[in-house]
PDB file of C-alpha atoms in Angstrom:
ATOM      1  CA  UNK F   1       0.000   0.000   0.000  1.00 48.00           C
ATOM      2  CA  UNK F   2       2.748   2.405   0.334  1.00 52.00           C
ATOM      3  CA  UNK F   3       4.354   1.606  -2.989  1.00 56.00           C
ATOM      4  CA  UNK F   4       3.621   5.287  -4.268  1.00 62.00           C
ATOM      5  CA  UNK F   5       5.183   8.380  -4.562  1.00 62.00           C
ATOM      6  CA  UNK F   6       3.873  12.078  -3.558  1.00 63.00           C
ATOM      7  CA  UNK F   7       4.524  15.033  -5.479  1.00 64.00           C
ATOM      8  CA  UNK F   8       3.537  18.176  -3.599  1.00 63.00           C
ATOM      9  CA  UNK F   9       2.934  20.317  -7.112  1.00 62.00           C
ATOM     10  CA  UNK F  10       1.118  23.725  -5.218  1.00 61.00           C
ATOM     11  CA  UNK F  11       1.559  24.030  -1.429  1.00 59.00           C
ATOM     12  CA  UNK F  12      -0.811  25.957   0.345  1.00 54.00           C
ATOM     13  CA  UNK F  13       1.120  29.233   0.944  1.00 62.00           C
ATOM     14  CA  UNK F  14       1.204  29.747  -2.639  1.00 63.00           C
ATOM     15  CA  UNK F  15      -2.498  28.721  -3.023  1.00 60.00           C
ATOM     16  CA  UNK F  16      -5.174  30.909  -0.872  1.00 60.00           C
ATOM     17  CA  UNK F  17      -7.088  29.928   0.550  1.00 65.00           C
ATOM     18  CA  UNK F  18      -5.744  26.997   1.918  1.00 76.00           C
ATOM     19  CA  UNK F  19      -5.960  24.840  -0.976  1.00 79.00           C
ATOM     20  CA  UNK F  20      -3.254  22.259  -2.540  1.00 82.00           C
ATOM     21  CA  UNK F  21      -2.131  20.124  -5.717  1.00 85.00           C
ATOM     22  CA  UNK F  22      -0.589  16.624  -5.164  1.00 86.00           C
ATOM     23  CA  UNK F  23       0.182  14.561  -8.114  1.00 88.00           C
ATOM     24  CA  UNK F  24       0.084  11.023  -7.462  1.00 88.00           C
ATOM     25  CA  UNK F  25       2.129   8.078  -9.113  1.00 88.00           C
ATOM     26  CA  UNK F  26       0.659   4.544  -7.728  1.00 89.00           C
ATOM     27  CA  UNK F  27       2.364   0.905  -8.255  1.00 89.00           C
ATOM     28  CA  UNK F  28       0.209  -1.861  -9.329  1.00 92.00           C
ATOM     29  CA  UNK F  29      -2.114  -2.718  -6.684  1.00 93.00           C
ATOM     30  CA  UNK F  30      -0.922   0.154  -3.696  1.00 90.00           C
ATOM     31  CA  UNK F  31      -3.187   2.976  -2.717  1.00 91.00           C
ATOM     32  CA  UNK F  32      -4.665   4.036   0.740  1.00 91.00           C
ATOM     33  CA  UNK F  33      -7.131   2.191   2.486  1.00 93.00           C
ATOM     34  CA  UNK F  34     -10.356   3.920   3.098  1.00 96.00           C
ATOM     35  CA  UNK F  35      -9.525   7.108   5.599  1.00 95.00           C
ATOM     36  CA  UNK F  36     -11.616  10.520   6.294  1.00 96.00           C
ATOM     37  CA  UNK F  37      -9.911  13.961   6.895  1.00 94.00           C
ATOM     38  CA  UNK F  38     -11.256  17.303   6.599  1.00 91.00           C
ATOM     39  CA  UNK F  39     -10.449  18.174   3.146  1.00 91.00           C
ATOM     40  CA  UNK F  40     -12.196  18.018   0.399  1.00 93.00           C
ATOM     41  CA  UNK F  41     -10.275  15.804  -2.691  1.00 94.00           C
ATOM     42  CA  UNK F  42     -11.251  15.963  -6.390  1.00 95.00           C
ATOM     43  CA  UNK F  43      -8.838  13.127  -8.019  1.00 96.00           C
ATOM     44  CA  UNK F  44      -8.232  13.442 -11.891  1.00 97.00           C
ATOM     45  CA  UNK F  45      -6.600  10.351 -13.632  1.00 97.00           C
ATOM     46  CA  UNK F  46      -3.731  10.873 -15.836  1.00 96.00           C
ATOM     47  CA  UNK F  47      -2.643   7.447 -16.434  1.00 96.00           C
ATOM     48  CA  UNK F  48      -3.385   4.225 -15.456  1.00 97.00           C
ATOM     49  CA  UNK F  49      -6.221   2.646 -14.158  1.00 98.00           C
ATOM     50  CA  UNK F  50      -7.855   3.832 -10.835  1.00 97.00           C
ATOM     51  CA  UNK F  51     -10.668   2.734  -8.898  1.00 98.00           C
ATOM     52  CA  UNK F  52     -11.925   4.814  -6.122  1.00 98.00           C
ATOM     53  CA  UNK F  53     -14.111   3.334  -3.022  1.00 97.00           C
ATOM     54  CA  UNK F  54     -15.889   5.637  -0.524  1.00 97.00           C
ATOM     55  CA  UNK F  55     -18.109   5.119   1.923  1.00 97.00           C
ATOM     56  CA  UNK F  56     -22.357   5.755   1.109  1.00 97.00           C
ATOM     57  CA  UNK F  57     -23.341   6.365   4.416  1.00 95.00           C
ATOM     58  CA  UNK F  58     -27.137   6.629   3.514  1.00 95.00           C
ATOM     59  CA  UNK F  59     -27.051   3.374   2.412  1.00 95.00           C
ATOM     60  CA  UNK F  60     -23.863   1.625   4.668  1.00 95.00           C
ATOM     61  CA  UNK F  61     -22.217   0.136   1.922  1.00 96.00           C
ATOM     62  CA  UNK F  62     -19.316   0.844   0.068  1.00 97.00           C
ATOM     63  CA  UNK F  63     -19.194   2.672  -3.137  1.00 97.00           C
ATOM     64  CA  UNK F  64     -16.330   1.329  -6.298  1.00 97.00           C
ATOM     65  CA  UNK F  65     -15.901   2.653  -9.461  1.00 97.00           C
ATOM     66  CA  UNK F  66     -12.648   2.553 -11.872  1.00 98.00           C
ATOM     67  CA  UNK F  67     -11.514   5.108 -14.111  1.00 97.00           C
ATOM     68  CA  UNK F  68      -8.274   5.916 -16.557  1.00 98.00           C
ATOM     69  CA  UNK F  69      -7.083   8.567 -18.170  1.00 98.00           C
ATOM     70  CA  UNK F  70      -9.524  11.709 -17.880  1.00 97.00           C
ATOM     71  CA  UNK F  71     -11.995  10.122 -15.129  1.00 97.00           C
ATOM     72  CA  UNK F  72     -12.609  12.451 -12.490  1.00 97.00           C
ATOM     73  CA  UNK F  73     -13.938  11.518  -8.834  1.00 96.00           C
ATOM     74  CA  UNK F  74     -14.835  14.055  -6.020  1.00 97.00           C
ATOM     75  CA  UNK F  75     -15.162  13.392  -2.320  1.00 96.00           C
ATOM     76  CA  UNK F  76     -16.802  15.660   0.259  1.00 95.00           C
ATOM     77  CA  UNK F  77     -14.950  16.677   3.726  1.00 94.00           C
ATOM     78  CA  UNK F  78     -14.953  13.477   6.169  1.00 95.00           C
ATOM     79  CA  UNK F  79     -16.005  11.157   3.417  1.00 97.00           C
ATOM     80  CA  UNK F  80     -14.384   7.882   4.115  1.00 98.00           C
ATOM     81  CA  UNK F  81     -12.464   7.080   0.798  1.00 97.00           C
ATOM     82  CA  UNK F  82      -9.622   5.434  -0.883  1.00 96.00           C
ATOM     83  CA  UNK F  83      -8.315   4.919  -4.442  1.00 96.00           C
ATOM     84  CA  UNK F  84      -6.238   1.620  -5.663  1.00 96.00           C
ATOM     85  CA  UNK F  85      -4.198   1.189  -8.649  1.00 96.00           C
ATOM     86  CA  UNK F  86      -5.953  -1.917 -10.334  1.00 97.00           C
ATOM     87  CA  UNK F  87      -3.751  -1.832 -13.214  1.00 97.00           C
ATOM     88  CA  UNK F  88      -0.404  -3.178 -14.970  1.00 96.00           C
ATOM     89  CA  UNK F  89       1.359  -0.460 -14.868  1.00 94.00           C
ATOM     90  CA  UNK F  90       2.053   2.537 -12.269  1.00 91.00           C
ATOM     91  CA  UNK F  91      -0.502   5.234 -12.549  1.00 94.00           C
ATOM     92  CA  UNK F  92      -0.469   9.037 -11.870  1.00 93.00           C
ATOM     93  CA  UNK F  93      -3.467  11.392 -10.870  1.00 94.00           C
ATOM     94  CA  UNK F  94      -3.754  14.409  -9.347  1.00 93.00           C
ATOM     95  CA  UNK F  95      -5.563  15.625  -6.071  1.00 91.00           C
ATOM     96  CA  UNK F  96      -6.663  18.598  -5.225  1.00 90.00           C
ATOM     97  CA  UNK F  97      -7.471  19.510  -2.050  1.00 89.00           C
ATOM     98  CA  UNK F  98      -8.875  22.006   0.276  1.00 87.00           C
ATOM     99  CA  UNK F  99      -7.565  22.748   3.788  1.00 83.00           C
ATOM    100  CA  UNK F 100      -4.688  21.087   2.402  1.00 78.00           C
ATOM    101  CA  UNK F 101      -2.224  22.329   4.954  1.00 80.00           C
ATOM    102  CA  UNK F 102      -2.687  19.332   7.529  1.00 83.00           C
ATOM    103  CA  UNK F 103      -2.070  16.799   4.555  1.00 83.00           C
ATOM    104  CA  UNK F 104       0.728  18.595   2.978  1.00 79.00           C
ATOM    105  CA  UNK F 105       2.351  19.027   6.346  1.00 81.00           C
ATOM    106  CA  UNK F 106       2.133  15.554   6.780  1.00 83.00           C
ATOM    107  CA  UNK F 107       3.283  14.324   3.513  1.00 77.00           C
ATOM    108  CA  UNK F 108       6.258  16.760   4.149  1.00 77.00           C
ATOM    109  CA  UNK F 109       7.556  15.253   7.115  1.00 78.00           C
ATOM    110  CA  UNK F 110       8.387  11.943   5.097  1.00 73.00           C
ATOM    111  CA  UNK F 111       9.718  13.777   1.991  1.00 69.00           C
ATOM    112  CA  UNK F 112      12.663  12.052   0.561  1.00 68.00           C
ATOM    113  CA  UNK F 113      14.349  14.506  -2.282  1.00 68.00           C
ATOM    114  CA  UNK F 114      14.399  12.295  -5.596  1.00 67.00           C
ATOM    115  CA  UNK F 115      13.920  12.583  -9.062  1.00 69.00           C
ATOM    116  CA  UNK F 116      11.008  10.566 -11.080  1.00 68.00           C
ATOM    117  CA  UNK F 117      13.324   8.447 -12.491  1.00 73.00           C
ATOM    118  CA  UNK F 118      14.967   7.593  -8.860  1.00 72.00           C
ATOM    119  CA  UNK F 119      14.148   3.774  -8.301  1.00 72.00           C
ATOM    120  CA  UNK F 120      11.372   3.558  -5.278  1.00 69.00           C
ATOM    121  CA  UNK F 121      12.375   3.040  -2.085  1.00 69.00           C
ATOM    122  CA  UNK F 122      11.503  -0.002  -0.356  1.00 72.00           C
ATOM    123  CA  UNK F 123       8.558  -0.662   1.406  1.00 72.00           C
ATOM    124  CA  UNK F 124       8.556   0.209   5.208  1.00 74.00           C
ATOM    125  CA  UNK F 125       9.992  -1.294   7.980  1.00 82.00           C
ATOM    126  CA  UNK F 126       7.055  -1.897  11.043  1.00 86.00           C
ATOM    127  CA  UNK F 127       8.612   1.110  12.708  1.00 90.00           C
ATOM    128  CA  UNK F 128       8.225   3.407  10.384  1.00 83.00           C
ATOM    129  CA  UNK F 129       4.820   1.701   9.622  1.00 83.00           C
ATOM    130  CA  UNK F 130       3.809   2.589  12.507  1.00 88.00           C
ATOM    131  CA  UNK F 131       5.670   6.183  12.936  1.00 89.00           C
ATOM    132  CA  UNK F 132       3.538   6.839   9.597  1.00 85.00           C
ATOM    133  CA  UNK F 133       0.502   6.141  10.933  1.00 87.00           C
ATOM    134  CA  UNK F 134       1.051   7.973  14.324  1.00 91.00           C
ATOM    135  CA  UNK F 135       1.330  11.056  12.197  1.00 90.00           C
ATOM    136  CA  UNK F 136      -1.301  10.527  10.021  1.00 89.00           C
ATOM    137  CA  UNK F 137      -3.464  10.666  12.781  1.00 92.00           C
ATOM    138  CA  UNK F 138      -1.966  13.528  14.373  1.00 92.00           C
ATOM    139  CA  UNK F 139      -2.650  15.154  10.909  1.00 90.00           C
ATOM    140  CA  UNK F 140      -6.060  14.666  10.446  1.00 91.00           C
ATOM    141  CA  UNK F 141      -5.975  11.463   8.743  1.00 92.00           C
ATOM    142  CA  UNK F 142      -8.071   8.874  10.373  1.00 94.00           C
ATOM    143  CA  UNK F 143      -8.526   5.503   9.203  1.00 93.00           C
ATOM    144  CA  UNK F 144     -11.589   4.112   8.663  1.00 96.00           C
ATOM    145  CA  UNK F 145     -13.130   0.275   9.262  1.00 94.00           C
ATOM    146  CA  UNK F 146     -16.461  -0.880   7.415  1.00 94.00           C
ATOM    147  CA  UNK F 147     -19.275  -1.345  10.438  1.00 91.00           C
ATOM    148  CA  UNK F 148     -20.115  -4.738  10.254  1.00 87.00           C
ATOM    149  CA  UNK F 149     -24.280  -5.197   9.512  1.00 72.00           C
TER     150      UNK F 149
END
């Protein structure tokens, strides 16, 4: 799941108000579980094929659709959600995001300076597993379990 890399493309200081750009490149099968946070996210696929889950409160389920190049998804503040890349090869889309200091903050503290053509790192040790999700929660970033029915 943490096969991916982060590109922070507009931070918020240079965005009023509050607002960010991340670009995202996935590897085959990695992408965040389902998690809520404050900001709104409207995803836009450049490559690769995507499918988003959120959570449909009204009706307790969850909610999948895939997408590639050009699909578009939007997901209100505190929406549980999550993307995955269900395809071959590594894909890239964009998110951006309101209130986007928290997330960018967070993203920031595990910035490792690379270039895209940098091999990826390997996966995390438990430690750092579980340093990563300390922070996310101290960020804002909450994960989020499917009530059982």
């Amino acid at each position: 799941a943490f096969q991916q890399i982060f590109n922070i493309r507009l931070p918020p200081q240079n965005s009023p108000p509050d607002s960010g750009v991340i670009e995202c490149v996935a590897q085959p099968g990695t992408g965040p579980e389902l998690h809520t946070h404050v900001s709104e996210e409207t995803f836009y696929v450049l490559e690769g094929s995507v499918q988003f889950s959120y959570w449909d409160e009204a009706n307790q389920k969850v909610v999948t659709f895939t997408g590639g190049p050009g699909a578009v998804a939007h997901i209100d503040s505190g929406v549980p959600h999550g993307y995955k890349n269900v395809g071959e090869a590594p894909s890239r889309l964009v998110a951006a995001l309101t209130d986007a200091s928290n997330i960018v903050s967070f993203f920031m503290k595990f910035a490792v300076e690379g270039k895209e053509t940098d091999p990826l790192p390997d996966p995390p040790t438990d430690e750092q597993l579980s340093e990563f999700l300390t922070q996310a929660e101290a960020h804002g970033i909450h994960p989020f379990t499917v009530p059982e029915t």
